[in-house]
Amino acid sequence: DAGVIQSPRHEVTEMGQEVTLRCKPISGHDYLFWYRQTMMRGLELLIYFNNNVPIDDSGMPEDRFSAKMPNASFSTLKIQPSEPRDSAVYFCASSFMTGKSQYFGPGTRLLVL
Amino acid sequence: DAKTTQPPSMDCAEGRAANLPCNHSTISGNEYVYWYRQIHSQGPQYIIHGLKNNETNEMASLIITEDRKSSTLILPHATLRDTAVYYCIVGGGADGLTFGKGTHLIIQP
């Protein structure tokens, strides 16, 4: 398996633009997680899905952030409009069943100017 | 806030065993202990997890005290590639992970 795939790997955009981050989980995994990492706040859970259904989105910073999982093999995290404070590395992870390990993607490095 | 306490940094000589401690005194009965690591500029990598019993895999061993209030991750023969931030996390398994600051392990040649 190729592991968790994220795209793009790097994104540079201007404040106010819409940003869409993409994730393909490992085939067969039924949990998908979105995390954000910054120097100031470390790694934070934003939202997670089970069987394509959002379970906990309490970590989503504000209404500018939204996440979808239209099918078992694809998820998006959208920021609209983007702001400089959204600059971070965004990781997607997937896992199979409860109590099991999460496998992280390589991350998307987002810079909002 | 993270439910674990780890030293911010540790050094270990290459070839030696690296023993990383973690305190989790408020762990509840159904919570697992997970260890992940993050090598610079990469995504976190799962290492090992356990509930009550000690666990071993090809990467490391996990020793959990009988009262489950602390644990130790052991890398038996550390190499330079093991230099990373190591995170000890407790959780129920179905939820997302709550990362603390971790321990920055530096393997010295």
Short mmCIF file of C-alpha atoms in Angstrom, two decimals:
data_model
loop_
_atom_site.label_atom_id
_atom_site.label_comp_id
_atom_site.label_asym_id
_atom_site.label_seq_id
_atom_site.Cartn_x
_atom_site.Cartn_y
_atom_site.Cartn_z
CA ASP A 1 0.00 0.00 0.00
CA ALA A 2 1.19 3.52 -0.77
CA GLY A 3 0.24 4.81 2.65
CA VAL A 4 -1.81 7.94 3.27
CA ILE A 5 -1.55 10.30 0.33
CA GLN A 6 -1.91 14.05 0.68
CA SER A 7 -1.96 16.76 -1.94
CA PRO A 8 -0.64 19.26 -2.54
CA ARG A 9 2.56 18.84 -0.55
CA HIS A 10 3.16 22.58 -0.53
CA GLU A 11 0.72 25.43 -1.01
CA VAL A 12 1.42 29.15 -1.06
CA THR A 13 -1.57 31.43 -1.34
CA GLU A 14 -2.66 34.94 -0.57
CA MET A 15 -4.92 35.99 2.25
CA GLY A 16 -8.57 35.70 1.31
CA GLN A 17 -8.12 32.89 -1.18
CA GLU A 18 -9.79 29.50 -0.85
CA VAL A 19 -7.51 26.58 -0.04
CA THR A 20 -8.42 22.92 -0.50
CA LEU A 21 -6.29 20.16 0.96
CA ARG A 22 -6.82 16.57 -0.14
CA CYS A 23 -6.30 13.20 1.49
CA LYS A 24 -6.53 9.60 0.34
CA PRO A 25 -6.51 7.22 3.33
CA ILE A 26 -5.10 3.73 3.36
CA SER A 27 -7.51 1.33 1.68
CA GLY A 28 -9.71 -0.48 4.19
CA HIS A 29 -9.23 2.03 6.98
CA ASP A 30 -12.48 3.28 8.44
CA TYR A 31 -11.20 6.24 10.47
CA LEU A 32 -9.79 9.43 8.99
CA PHE A 33 -8.28 12.28 10.98
CA TRP A 34 -7.15 15.81 10.12
CA TYR A 35 -4.46 17.44 12.27
CA ARG A 36 -2.66 20.79 12.15
CA GLN A 37 0.85 21.48 13.39
CA THR A 38 2.35 24.87 14.24
CA MET A 39 5.34 25.86 16.29
CA MET A 40 3.17 27.67 18.79
CA ARG A 41 0.41 25.08 19.29
CA GLY A 42 2.04 21.81 18.31
CA LEU A 43 -0.07 19.03 16.79
CA GLU A 44 -3.81 19.57 17.12
CA LEU A 45 -6.71 17.37 16.09
CA LEU A 46 -9.14 19.26 13.89
CA ILE A 47 -11.78 16.69 12.96
CA TYR A 48 -12.20 12.97 12.46
CA PHE A 49 -14.51 10.71 10.48
CA ASN A 50 -15.70 7.16 10.97
CA ASN A 51 -17.12 5.39 7.93
CA ASN A 52 -17.24 8.75 6.12
CA VAL A 53 -19.32 10.39 8.86
CA PRO A 54 -17.86 13.30 10.87
CA ILE A 55 -17.70 12.25 14.51
CA ASP A 56 -15.95 15.12 16.28
CA ASP A 57 -15.26 18.51 14.73
CA SER A 58 -14.68 20.36 18.00
CA GLY A 59 -11.11 21.09 16.99
CA MET A 60 -12.03 23.00 13.86
CA PRO A 61 -10.91 26.54 14.64
CA GLU A 62 -13.79 28.45 13.10
CA ASP A 63 -16.40 28.50 10.39
CA ARG A 64 -13.80 29.24 7.76
CA PHE A 65 -12.72 25.62 8.04
CA SER A 66 -14.79 22.77 6.64
CA ALA A 67 -14.08 19.10 5.96
CA LYS A 68 -15.84 16.50 3.90
CA MET A 69 -15.48 12.83 3.19
CA PRO A 70 -17.66 11.98 0.19
CA ASN A 71 -16.43 8.38 0.05
CA ALA A 72 -14.11 5.97 1.81
CA SER A 73 -11.11 6.88 -0.30
CA PHE A 74 -11.16 10.68 -0.30
CA SER A 75 -11.42 13.60 2.08
CA THR A 76 -10.95 17.34 1.76
CA LEU A 77 -10.18 20.12 4.21
CA LYS A 78 -11.17 23.53 2.94
CA ILE A 79 -10.28 26.95 4.27
CA GLN A 80 -12.31 29.86 2.93
CA PRO A 81 -11.20 32.61 3.21
CA SER A 82 -7.65 31.82 4.25
CA GLU A 83 -5.72 34.01 6.70
CA PRO A 84 -1.99 34.24 7.51
CA ARG A 85 -2.57 32.57 10.90
CA ASP A 86 -3.73 29.45 9.04
CA SER A 87 -0.14 28.86 7.93
CA ALA A 88 0.80 25.44 9.26
CA VAL A 89 1.46 21.86 8.29
CA TYR A 90 -1.76 19.92 7.87
CA PHE A 91 -1.64 16.16 8.35
CA CYS A 92 -4.15 13.55 7.43
CA ALA A 93 -4.11 10.17 9.18
CA SER A 94 -6.15 6.99 8.91
CA SER A 95 -6.68 3.92 11.05
CA PHE A 96 -8.59 0.67 11.13
CA MET A 97 -10.92 -0.03 14.05
CA THR A 98 -10.65 1.34 17.53
CA GLY A 99 -7.57 1.03 19.68
CA LYS A 100 -5.36 0.75 16.64
CA SER A 101 -2.49 2.77 15.30
CA GLN A 102 -2.94 5.82 13.12
CA TYR A 103 -0.92 6.18 9.95
CA PHE A 104 -0.03 9.71 8.98
CA GLY A 105 0.51 11.22 5.58
CA PRO A 106 3.50 13.41 4.72
CA GLY A 107 1.53 16.59 5.35
CA THR A 108 0.67 19.71 3.37
CA ARG A 109 2.75 22.77 4.16
CA LEU A 110 0.48 25.77 3.82
CA LEU A 111 1.73 29.34 3.73
CA VAL A 112 -0.82 32.13 3.58
CA LEU A 113 0.70 35.49 2.70
CA ASP B 1 -4.11 19.65 28.01
CA ALA B 2 -2.12 16.51 27.37
CA LYS B 3 -2.56 13.79 29.97
CA THR B 4 1.11 12.84 29.93
CA THR B 5 4.38 14.25 31.23
CA GLN B 6 7.64 13.66 29.38
CA PRO B 7 11.11 15.15 29.72
CA PRO B 8 11.63 17.78 27.02
CA SER B 9 14.88 16.32 25.76
CA MET B 10 17.23 13.35 26.17
CA ASP B 11 20.54 12.25 24.73
CA CYS B 12 21.62 8.70 24.01
CA ALA B 13 24.79 7.25 22.52
CA GLU B 14 24.49 5.40 19.25
CA GLY B 15 24.23 1.66 19.79
CA ARG B 16 22.94 2.03 23.31
CA ALA B 17 19.40 1.43 24.52
CA ALA B 18 17.30 4.57 24.68
CA ASN B 19 14.80 4.57 27.54
CA LEU B 20 12.11 7.23 27.27
CA PRO B 21 9.92 7.74 30.34
CA CYS B 22 6.35 8.93 30.46
CA ASN B 23 4.05 9.70 33.38
CA HIS B 24 0.31 9.32 32.94
CA SER B 25 -1.01 9.24 36.50
CA THR B 26 -4.60 10.09 35.52
CA ILE B 27 -4.99 7.32 32.96
CA SER B 28 -8.34 5.56 33.14
CA GLY B 29 -8.94 1.84 32.94
CA ASN B 30 -9.90 1.68 29.28
CA GLU B 31 -7.26 4.04 27.95
CA TYR B 32 -4.33 2.81 25.92
CA VAL B 33 -0.77 4.15 26.01
CA TYR B 34 0.48 5.04 22.53
CA TRP B 35 3.93 6.05 21.38
CA TYR B 36 4.57 7.96 18.20
CA ARG B 37 7.61 9.72 16.89
CA GLN B 38 8.15 12.53 14.44
CA ILE B 39 11.33 12.83 12.51
CA HIS B 40 12.04 16.35 11.31
CA SER B 41 9.73 17.49 8.49
CA GLN B 42 7.86 14.18 8.37
CA GLY B 43 4.46 13.05 9.59
CA PRO B 44 4.21 11.32 12.96
CA GLN B 45 5.00 7.61 12.87
CA TYR B 46 3.30 5.00 15.02
CA ILE B 47 5.71 3.00 17.18
CA ILE B 48 3.78 0.86 19.64
CA HIS B 49 0.80 0.82 22.00
CA GLY B 50 -0.39 -1.13 25.00
CA LEU B 51 -3.12 -1.37 27.58
CA LYS B 52 -1.77 -3.30 30.58
CA ASN B 53 0.83 -5.76 29.43
CA ASN B 54 4.28 -5.02 28.19
CA GLU B 55 4.54 -5.02 24.43
CA THR B 56 7.35 -5.55 21.95
CA ASN B 57 7.55 -5.16 18.20
CA GLU B 58 10.28 -4.77 15.63
CA MET B 59 10.81 -1.13 16.55
CA ALA B 60 10.63 -0.96 20.32
CA SER B 61 9.44 -2.32 23.63
CA LEU B 62 6.85 -0.73 25.87
CA ILE B 63 6.99 -1.29 29.60
CA ILE B 64 3.89 -0.26 31.54
CA THR B 65 3.99 -0.21 35.34
CA GLU B 66 1.54 -2.38 37.21
CA ASP B 67 -0.47 0.64 38.39
CA ARG B 68 -0.39 1.96 34.80
CA LYS B 69 0.63 5.41 35.98
CA SER B 70 3.83 5.44 33.99
CA SER B 71 5.52 3.72 31.10
CA THR B 72 8.88 3.50 29.36
CA LEU B 73 9.58 3.19 25.67
CA ILE B 74 12.77 1.29 24.96
CA LEU B 75 14.67 1.50 21.69
CA PRO B 76 17.10 -1.39 22.17
CA HIS B 77 19.93 -0.27 19.88
CA ALA B 78 19.55 3.39 19.00
CA THR B 79 20.85 4.65 15.67
CA LEU B 80 21.27 8.19 14.35
CA ARG B 81 18.01 7.75 12.43
CA ASP B 82 16.17 7.43 15.73
CA THR B 83 16.74 11.12 16.43
CA ALA B 84 13.20 12.50 16.61
CA VAL B 85 10.52 13.89 18.89
CA TYR B 86 8.82 11.03 20.74
CA TYR B 87 5.24 11.47 21.89
CA CYS B 88 3.58 9.46 24.65
CA ILE B 89 -0.21 9.65 24.33
CA VAL B 90 -3.06 8.13 26.30
CA GLY B 91 -6.48 7.64 24.80
CA GLY B 92 -9.44 5.41 24.23
CA GLY B 93 -8.41 4.38 20.74
CA ALA B 94 -11.42 5.51 18.77
CA ASP B 95 -10.73 9.18 19.23
CA GLY B 96 -8.13 11.44 17.75
CA LEU B 97 -4.79 11.72 19.45
CA THR B 98 -3.93 14.54 21.85
CA PHE B 99 -0.27 15.33 21.36
CA GLY B 100 1.82 17.00 24.05
CA LYS B 101 5.26 18.48 23.55
CA GLY B 102 7.02 15.11 23.55
CA THR B 103 10.66 14.29 24.20
CA HIS B 104 13.29 15.36 21.72
CA LEU B 105 15.64 12.37 21.61
CA ILE B 106 19.07 13.08 20.20
CA ILE B 107 21.26 10.13 19.32
CA GLN B 108 24.93 11.04 19.62
CA PRO B 109 27.51 9.35 17.35
#
